[in-house]
Coordinates of C-alpha atoms in Angstrom, one line a residue:
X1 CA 129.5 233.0 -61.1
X2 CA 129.6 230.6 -63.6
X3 CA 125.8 228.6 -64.6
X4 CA 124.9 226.2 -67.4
X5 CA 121.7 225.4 -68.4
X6 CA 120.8 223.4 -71.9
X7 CA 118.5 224.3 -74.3
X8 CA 118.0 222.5 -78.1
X9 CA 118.6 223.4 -81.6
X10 CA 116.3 222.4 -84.4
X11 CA 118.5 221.2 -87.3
X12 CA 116.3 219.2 -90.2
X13 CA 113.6 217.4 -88.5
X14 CA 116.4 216.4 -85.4
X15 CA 117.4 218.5 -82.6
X16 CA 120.9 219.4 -81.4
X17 CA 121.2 220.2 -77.8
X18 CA 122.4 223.4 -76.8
X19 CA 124.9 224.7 -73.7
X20 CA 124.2 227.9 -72.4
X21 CA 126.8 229.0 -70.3
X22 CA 126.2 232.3 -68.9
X23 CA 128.8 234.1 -66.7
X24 CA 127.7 237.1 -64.2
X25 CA 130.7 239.5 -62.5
X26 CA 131.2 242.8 -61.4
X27 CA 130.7 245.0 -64.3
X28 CA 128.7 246.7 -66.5
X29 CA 126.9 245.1 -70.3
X30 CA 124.9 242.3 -71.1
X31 CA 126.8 240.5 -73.9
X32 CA 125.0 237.5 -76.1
X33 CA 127.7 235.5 -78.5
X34 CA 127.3 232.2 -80.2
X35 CA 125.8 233.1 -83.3
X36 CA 122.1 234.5 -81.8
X37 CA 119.3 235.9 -84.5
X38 CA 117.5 239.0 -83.8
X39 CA 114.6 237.1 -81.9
X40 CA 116.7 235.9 -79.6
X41 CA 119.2 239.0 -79.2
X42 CA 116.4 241.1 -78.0
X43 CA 115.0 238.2 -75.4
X44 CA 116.4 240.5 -73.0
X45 CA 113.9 242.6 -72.8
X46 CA 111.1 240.1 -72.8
X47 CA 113.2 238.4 -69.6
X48 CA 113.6 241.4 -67.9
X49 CA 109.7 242.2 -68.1
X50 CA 108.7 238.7 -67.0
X51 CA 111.2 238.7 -63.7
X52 CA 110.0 241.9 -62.7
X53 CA 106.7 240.9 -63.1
X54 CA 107.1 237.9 -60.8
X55 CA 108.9 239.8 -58.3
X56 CA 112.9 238.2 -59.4
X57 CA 115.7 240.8 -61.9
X58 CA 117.8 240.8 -63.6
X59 CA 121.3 241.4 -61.9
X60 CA 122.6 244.9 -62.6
X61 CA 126.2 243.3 -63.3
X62 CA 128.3 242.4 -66.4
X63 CA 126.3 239.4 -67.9
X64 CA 127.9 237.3 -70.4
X65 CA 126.1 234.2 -72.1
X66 CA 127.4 232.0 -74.5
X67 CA 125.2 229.6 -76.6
X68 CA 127.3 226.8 -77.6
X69 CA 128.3 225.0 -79.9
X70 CA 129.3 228.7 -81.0
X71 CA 129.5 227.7 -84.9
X72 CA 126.1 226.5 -84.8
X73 CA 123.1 229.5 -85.9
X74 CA 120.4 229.6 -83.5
X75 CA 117.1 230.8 -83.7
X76 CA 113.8 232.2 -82.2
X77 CA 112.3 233.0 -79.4
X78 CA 112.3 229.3 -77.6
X79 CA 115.7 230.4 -75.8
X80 CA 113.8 232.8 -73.5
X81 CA 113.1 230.8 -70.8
X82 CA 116.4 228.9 -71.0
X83 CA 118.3 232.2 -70.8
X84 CA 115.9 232.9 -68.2
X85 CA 116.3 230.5 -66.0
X86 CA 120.5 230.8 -66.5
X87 CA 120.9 234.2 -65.5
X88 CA 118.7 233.7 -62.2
X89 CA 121.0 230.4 -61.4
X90 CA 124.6 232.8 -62.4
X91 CA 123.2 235.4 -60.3
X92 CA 122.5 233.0 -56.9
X93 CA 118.6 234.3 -57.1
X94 CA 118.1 230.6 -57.7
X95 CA 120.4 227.9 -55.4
X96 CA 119.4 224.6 -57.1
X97 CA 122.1 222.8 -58.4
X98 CA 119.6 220.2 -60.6
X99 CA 118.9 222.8 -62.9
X100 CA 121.7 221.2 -65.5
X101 CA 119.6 217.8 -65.1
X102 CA 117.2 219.2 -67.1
X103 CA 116.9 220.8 -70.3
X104 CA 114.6 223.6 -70.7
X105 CA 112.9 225.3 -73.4
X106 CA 110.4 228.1 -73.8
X107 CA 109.2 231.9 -74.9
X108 CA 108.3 234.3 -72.3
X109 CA 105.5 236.5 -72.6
X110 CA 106.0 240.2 -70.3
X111 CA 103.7 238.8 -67.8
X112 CA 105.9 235.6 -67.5
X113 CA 103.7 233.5 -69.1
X114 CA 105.0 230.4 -71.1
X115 CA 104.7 230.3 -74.5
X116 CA 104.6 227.5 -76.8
X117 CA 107.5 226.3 -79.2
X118 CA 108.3 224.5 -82.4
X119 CA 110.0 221.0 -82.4
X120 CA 109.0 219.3 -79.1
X121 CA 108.6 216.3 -79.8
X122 CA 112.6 216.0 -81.8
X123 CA 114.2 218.3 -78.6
X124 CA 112.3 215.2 -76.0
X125 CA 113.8 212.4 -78.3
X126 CA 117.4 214.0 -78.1
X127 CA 116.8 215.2 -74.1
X128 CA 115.8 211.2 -73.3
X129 CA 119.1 209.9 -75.5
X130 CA 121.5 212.1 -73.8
X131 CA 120.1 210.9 -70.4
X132 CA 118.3 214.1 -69.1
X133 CA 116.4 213.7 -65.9
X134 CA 113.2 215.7 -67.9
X135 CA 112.3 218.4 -70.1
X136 CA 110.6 221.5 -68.8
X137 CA 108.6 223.0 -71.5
X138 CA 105.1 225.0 -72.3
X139 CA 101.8 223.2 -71.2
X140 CA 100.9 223.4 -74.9
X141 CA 103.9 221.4 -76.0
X142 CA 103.7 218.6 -73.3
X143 CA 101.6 216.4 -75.2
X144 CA 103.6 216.1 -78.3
X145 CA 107.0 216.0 -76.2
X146 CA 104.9 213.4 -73.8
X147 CA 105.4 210.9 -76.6
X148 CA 108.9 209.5 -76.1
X149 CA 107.9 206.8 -73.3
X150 CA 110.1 206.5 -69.8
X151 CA 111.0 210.1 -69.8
X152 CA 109.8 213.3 -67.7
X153 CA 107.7 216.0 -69.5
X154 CA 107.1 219.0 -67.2
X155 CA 104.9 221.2 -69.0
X156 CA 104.5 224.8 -67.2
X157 CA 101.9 228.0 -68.3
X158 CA 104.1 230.5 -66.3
X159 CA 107.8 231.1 -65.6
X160 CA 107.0 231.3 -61.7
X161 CA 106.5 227.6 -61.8
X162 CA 109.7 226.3 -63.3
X163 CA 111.5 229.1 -60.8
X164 CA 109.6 227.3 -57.6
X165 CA 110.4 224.0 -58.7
X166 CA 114.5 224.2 -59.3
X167 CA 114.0 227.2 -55.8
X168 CA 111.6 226.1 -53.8
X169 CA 111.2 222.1 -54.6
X170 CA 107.6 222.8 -55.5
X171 CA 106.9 219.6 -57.6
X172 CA 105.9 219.8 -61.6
X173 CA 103.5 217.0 -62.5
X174 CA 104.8 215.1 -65.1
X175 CA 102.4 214.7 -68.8
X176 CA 101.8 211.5 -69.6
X177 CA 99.9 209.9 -72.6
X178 CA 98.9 206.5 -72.9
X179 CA 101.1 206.3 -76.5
X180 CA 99.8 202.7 -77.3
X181 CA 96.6 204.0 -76.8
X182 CA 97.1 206.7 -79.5
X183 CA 98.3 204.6 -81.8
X184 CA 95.5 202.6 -81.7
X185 CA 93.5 204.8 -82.7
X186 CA 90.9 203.8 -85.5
X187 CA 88.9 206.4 -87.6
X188 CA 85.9 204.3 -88.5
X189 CA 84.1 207.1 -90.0
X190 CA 86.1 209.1 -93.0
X191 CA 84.5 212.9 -93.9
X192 CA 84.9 211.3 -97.4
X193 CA 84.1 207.7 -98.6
X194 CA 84.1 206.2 -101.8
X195 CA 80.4 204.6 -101.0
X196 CA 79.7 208.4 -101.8
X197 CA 80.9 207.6 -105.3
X198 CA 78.7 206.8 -108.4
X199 CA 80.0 205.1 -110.9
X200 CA 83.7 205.3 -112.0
X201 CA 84.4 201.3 -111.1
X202 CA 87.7 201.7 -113.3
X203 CA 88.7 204.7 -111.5
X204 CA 88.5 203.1 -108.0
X205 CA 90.3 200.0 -109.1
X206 CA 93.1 202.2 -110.3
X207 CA 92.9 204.1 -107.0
X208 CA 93.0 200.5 -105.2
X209 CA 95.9 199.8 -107.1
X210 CA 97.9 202.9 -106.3
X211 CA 97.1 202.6 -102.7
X212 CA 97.9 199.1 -102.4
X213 CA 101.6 199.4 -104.1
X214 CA 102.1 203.4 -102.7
X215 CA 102.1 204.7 -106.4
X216 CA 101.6 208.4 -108.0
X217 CA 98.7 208.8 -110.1
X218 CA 97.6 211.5 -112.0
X219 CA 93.4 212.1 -113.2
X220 CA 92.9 213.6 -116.7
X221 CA 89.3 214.3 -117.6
X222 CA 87.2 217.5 -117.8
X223 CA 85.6 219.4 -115.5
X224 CA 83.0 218.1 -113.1
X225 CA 83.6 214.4 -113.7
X226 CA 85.0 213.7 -110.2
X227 CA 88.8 214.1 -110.1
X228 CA 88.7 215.8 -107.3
X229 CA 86.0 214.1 -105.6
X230 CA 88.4 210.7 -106.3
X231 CA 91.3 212.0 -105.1
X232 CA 90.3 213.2 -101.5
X233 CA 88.5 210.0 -100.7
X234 CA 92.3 208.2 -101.3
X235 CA 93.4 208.4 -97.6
X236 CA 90.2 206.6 -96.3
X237 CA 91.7 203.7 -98.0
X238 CA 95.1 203.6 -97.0
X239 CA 96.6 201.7 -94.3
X240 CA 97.1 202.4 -91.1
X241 CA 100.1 204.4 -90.2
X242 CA 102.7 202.3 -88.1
X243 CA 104.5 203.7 -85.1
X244 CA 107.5 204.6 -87.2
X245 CA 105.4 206.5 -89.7
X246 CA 103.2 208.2 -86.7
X247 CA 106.7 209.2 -85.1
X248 CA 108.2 210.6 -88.8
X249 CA 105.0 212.6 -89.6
X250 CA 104.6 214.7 -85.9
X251 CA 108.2 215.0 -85.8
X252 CA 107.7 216.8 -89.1
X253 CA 104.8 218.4 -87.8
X254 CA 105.9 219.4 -84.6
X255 CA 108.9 221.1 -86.5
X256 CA 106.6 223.3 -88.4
X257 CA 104.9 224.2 -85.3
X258 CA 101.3 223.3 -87.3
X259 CA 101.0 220.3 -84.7
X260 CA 97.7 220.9 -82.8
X261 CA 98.4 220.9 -78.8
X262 CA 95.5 217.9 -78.6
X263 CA 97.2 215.8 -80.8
X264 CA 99.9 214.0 -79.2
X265 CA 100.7 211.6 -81.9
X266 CA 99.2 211.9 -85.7
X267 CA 97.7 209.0 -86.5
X268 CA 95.8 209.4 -89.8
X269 CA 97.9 209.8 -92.6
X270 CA 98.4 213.4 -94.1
X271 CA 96.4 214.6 -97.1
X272 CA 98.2 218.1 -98.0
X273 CA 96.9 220.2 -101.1
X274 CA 98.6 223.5 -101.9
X275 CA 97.1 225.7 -104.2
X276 CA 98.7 226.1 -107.7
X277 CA 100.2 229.4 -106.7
X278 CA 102.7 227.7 -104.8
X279 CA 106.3 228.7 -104.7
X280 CA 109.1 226.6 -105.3
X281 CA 110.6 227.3 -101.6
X282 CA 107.0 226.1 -100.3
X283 CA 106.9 223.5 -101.8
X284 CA 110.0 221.6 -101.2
X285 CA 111.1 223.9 -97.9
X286 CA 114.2 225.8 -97.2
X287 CA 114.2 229.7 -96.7
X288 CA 115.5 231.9 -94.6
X289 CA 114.9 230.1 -91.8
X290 CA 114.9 226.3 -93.0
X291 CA 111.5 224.9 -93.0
X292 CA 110.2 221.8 -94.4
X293 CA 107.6 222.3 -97.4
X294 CA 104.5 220.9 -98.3
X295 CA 106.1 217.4 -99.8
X296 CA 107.7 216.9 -96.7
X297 CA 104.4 217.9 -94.9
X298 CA 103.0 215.2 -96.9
X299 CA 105.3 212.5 -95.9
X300 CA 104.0 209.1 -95.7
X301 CA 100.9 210.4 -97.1
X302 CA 98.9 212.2 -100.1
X303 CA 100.3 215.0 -101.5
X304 CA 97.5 216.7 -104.0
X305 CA 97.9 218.7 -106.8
X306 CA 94.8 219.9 -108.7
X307 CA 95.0 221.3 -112.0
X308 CA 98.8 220.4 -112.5
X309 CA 99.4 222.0 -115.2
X310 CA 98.0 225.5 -113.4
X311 CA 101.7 225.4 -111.3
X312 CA 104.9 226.4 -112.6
X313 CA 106.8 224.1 -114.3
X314 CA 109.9 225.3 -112.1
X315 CA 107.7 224.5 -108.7
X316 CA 107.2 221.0 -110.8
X317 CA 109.9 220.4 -112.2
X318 CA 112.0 220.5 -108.1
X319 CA 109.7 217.5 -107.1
X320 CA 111.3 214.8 -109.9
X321 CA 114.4 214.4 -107.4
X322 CA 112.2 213.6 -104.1
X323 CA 109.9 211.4 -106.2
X324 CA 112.9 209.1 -107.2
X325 CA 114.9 209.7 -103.7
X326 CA 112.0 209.9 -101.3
X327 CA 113.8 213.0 -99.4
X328 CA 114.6 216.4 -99.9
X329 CA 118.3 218.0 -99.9
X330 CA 118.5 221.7 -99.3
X331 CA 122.1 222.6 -99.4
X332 CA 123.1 226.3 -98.9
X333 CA 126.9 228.0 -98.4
X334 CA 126.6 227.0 -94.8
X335 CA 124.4 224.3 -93.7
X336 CA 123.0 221.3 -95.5
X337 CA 119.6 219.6 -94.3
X338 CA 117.5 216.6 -95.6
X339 CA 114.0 216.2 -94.9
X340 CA 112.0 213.1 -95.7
X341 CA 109.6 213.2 -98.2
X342 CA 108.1 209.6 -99.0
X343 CA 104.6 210.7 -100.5
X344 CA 102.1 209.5 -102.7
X345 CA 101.7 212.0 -105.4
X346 CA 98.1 212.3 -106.6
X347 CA 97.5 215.0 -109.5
X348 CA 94.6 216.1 -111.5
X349 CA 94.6 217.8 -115.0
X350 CA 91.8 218.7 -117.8
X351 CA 93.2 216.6 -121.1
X352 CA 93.2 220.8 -122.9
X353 CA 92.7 224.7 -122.4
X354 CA 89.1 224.1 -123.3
X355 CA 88.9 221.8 -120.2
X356 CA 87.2 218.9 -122.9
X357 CA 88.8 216.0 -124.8
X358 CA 89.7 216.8 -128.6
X359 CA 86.5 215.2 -129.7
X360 CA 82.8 216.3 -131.5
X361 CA 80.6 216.2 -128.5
X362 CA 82.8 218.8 -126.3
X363 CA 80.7 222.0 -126.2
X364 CA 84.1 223.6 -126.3
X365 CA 87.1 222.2 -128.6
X366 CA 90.5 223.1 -129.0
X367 CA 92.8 223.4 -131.5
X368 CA 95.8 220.8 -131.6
X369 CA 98.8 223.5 -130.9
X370 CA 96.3 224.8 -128.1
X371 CA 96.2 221.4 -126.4
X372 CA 99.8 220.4 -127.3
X373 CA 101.0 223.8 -125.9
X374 CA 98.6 222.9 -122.6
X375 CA 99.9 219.6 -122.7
X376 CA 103.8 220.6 -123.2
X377 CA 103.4 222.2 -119.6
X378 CA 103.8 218.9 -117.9
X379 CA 107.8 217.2 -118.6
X380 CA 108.1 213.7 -120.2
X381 CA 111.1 213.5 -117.0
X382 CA 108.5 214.2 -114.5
X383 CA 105.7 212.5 -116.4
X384 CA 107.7 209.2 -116.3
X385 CA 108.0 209.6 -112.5
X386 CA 104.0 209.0 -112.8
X387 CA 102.9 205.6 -112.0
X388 CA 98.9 205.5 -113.6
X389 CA 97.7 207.4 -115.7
X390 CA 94.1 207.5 -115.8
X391 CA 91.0 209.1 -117.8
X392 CA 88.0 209.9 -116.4
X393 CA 84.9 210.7 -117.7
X394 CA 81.9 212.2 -116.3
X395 CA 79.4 209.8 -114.9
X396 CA 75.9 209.4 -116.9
X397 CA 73.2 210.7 -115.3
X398 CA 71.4 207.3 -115.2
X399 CA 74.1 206.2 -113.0
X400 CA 74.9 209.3 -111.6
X401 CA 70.8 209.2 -110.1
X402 CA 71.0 205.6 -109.5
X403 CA 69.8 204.8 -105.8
X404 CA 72.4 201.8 -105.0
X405 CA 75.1 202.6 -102.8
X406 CA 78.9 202.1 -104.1
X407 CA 81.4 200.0 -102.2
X408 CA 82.6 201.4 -98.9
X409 CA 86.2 202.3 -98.3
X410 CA 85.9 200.0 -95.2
X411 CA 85.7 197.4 -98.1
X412 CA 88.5 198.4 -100.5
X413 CA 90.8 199.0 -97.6
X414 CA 90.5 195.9 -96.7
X415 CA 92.2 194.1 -99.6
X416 CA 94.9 197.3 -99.6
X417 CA 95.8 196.0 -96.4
X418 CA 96.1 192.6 -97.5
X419 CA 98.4 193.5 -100.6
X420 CA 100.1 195.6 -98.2
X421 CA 100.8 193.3 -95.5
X422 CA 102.3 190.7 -98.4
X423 CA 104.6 193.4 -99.6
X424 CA 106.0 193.9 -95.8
X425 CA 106.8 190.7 -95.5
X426 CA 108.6 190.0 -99.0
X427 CA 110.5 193.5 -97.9
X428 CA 111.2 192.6 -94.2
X429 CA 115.3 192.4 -94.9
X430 CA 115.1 195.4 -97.2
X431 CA 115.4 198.3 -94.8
X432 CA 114.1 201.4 -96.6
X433 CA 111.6 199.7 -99.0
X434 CA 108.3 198.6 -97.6
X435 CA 106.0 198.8 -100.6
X436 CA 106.4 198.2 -104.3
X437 CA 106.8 201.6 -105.4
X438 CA 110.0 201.9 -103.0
X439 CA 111.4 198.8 -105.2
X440 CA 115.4 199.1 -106.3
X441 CA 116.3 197.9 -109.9
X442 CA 117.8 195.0 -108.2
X443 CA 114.8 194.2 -106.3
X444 CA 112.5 194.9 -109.7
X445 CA 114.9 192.1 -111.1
X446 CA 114.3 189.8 -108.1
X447 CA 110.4 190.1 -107.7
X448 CA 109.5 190.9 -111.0
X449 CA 110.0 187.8 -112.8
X450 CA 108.0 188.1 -116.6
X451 CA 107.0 184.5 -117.9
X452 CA 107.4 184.3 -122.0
X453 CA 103.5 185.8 -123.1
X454 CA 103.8 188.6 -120.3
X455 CA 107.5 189.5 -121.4
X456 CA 106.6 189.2 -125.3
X457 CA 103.6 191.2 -124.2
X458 CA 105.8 193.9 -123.0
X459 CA 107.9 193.9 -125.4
X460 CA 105.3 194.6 -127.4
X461 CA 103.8 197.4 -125.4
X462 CA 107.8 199.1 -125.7
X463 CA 108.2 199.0 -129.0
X464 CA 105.0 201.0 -129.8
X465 CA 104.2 203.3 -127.3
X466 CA 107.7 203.9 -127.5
X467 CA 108.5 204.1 -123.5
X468 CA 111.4 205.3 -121.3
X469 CA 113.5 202.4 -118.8
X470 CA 112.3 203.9 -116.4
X471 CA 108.2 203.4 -117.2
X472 CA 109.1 200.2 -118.0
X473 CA 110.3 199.8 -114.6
X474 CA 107.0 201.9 -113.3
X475 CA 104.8 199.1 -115.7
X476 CA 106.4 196.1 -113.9
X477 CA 106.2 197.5 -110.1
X478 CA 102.4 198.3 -111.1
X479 CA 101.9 194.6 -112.5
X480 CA 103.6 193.6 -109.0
X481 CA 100.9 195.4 -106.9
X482 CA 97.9 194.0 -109.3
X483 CA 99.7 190.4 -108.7
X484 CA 99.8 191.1 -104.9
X485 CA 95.7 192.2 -104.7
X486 CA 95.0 189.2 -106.8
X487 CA 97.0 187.2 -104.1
X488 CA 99.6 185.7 -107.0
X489 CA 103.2 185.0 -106.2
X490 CA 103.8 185.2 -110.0
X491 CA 103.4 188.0 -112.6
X492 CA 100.9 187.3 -115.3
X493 CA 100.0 188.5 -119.0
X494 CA 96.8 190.3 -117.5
X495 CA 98.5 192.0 -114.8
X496 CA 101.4 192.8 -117.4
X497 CA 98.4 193.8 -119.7
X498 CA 96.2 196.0 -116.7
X499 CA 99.7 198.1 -115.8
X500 CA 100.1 198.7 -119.6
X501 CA 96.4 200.1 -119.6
X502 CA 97.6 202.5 -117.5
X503 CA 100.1 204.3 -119.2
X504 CA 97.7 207.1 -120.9
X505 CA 99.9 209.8 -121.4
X506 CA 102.8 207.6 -123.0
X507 CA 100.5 206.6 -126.0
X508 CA 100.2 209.2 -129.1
X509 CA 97.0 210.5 -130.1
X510 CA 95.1 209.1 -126.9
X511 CA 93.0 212.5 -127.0
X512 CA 91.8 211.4 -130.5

């Protein structure tokens, strides 16, 4: 007999639905085709010990199960209970003829039990789009999968369950999550604040600036003057995630299978930092087995990289396409997969070996080859990519003991959100830009309009700091942001002037 049950395929951060067609007939073999890995070639055994345990077999006949599409790899264990499930319908041990309304996905532990998967929440999007009655998954996946609104989420804890529901029509309650409710979810307390911050008023207003217009920013200073400190308390003044960004982010999450089973949507925008070890592979994903990487597990957040010129320049140098394109294209001999990766890149770096600026009160200076050598480490390509530049210096210990608290990030978000919520609506036709660091040239041409002092000024700043097109494209969508917090619909000499200011590492000698 003839069954077909439907599974799903992870492919990039979007799922592919799967046929499993499995055939049973007098004979002897159990034969698996359709381009299985290991994991999934040796389900067998794992089915065979959880339908023994729950009293059911498998048949002792020729079995013969193809996953289709055939040209398509698939991989893990997730096909267990879908194979599962197929062989009992093949083999009449199960009568229902609704099991190909529903698509169904799961490991199997010996004892039967449900296990959970990767990629729920992508395999219930595709499931609802192809018109699925409901998807039958592990109770520790419902809540992710629970999501996508007017559509059935069945999630089960033991095999037994899903065979009494297509057998016996015992009923599966249904997940649901109120997903309006999770999105509406405010974190009004942030582990870290910027109220916790002494000082460093320059710092913050770059910080305000690079959240309001979504730019990178890198720290230089020496050790134990905050960089770090800075840079975690940048998410506590972001916006608020919309529902597109809350869907992108746990899809990306729920691929990785690092989405936590109480967490139906994320809501609070990611704050990823690897440690400088990282490979290459980790960083911007692939493998073996594709997986997105840490830029991608950053998306539409803060990606953090402390001490930057601690990582290899060729783990550096693979992020100066996804910073410009704002996605990542793994191509190998036979697949190709994008992953998004819109982040914010934040990264920190001491201004030399020493850890000190080149000057007479460091306890411990330098030589200049040392520090050009140190500084060499970093591109000019990927350095250009850089929005604000920033030094910071430590805080004196008359402030640093000072009793007065600092502004909140309550505060400062505030105006972000403002600035932000002008930028939506000057990019509402644009499509893929939101912010002013998405701009296009042509849209730099159309909002960045320079009167005659702010484009002499410029000018100016070109000639002798000597800068690339494309910082001087970075310069005018900084001045744009600085325009936008100060509420101007035109550019100006001092917001021309404050985004020149922060170009640090394009001016020679600024250790001197």
């Amino acid at each position: 007999m003839l069954k077909k049950v439907y599974g799903s395929a992870i492919h990039g951060v979007d799922a592919i639905t799967v046929t499993v067609e499995v055939n049973v007939e007098n004979g002897i073999g159990y034969h698996l085709v359709g381009l299985p890995d290991n994991a999934i070639k040796e389900s067998n055994y794992r089915i065979a010990a959880a339908l023994q345990n729950n009293h059911y077999r498998i048949p002792g006949k020729k079995i013969i199960i193809n996953m289709s599409p055939a040209a398509l790899r698939k991989e893990g264990s997730a096909y267990d209970l879908t194979l599962a499930l197929g062989i009992l319908s093949a083999s009449g041990q199960i009568k229902s003829e609704s099991i190909e309304d529903y698509l169904i996905m799961g490991e199997l532990s010996l004892d039967g039990s449900v296990l959970p998967i990767k990629g729920a929440l992508p395999i219930a999007i595709k499931a609802k789009q192809e018109g699925y009655k409901g998807f039958i998954l592990p109770i520790q996946n419902a809540r992710e999968a629970s999501i996508v609104d007017n559509f059935k989420v069945f999630g089960v804890s033991n095999i037994s369950e899903v065979i009494n529901f297509f057998d016996k029509y015992q009923q599966l309650s249904a997940t649901t999550i109120n997903t309006e409710r999770e999105l509406n979810k405010k974190l009004e307390f942030f582990e870290h604040d910027f109220s916790d911050v002494k000082g460093q008023e320059s710092i913050k207003r770059c910080m305000e600036i690079a959240a309001a217009g979504g730019h990178n920013l890198i720290l230089i200073g020496p050790p134990g003057s905050g960089k770090t400190m800075l840079a975690k308390r940048l998410p506590s003044i972001l916006p608020p995630m919309t529902v597109v960004e809350s869907l992108e982010t746990t899809k990306i999450h729920s691929v990785t299978g690092k989405l936590n089973e109480n967490v139906g949507l994320i809501t609070q925008r990611p704050f990823r930092n690897p440690h400088h070890t990282i490979s290459d592979v980790a960083l911007v994903g692939g493998g073996s087995y594709p997986q997105p990487g840490e830029i991608s597990m950053s998306h539409n957040g803060v990606l953090f990289l402390d001490e930057l010129p601690e990582f290899k320049r060729s783990v550096l140098e693979v992020m100066r396409q996804p910073l410009e394109d704002r996605e990542v294209t793994i191509s190998r001999a036979k697949y190709t997969l994008t992953y998004p990766s819109s982040f914010m890149l934040v990264a920190s770096m001491n201004p030399s070996p020493s850890g000190y600026f080149n000057n007479s009160d460091a306890p411990i200076r330098s030589s200049p080859y040392e520090m050009q050598r140190y500084l060499s480490k970093i591109s000019g390509p990927l350095l250009d990519r850089i929005d604000l530049h920033i030094e910071v210096t430590p805080v004196p210990f008359k402030r640093l003991s000072d009793k007065v608290k600092s502004e909140s990030s309550r505060s400062i978000r505030a105006r972000v959100c403002a600035a932000r919520k002008l930028q939506s609506l000057r990019y509402v036709k644009s499509g893929k830009v939101h912010y002013n660091a998405q701009m296009t040239s042509r849209q730099i041409i159309k909002y960045c309009k320079l009167n005659n002092p702010s484009l002499k000024l410029l000018e100016t700043a070109m000639s002798r700091l000597d800068l690339s097109a494309r910082a001087y494209n970075r310069i005018l969508k900084v001045s744009r942001t600085i325009a936008d917090l100060a509420c101007s619909e035109d550019i100006h000499a001092n917001h021309i002037g404050e985004a020149i200011q922060y170009r640090s590492l394009d001016r020679a000698g600024w250790l001197q």
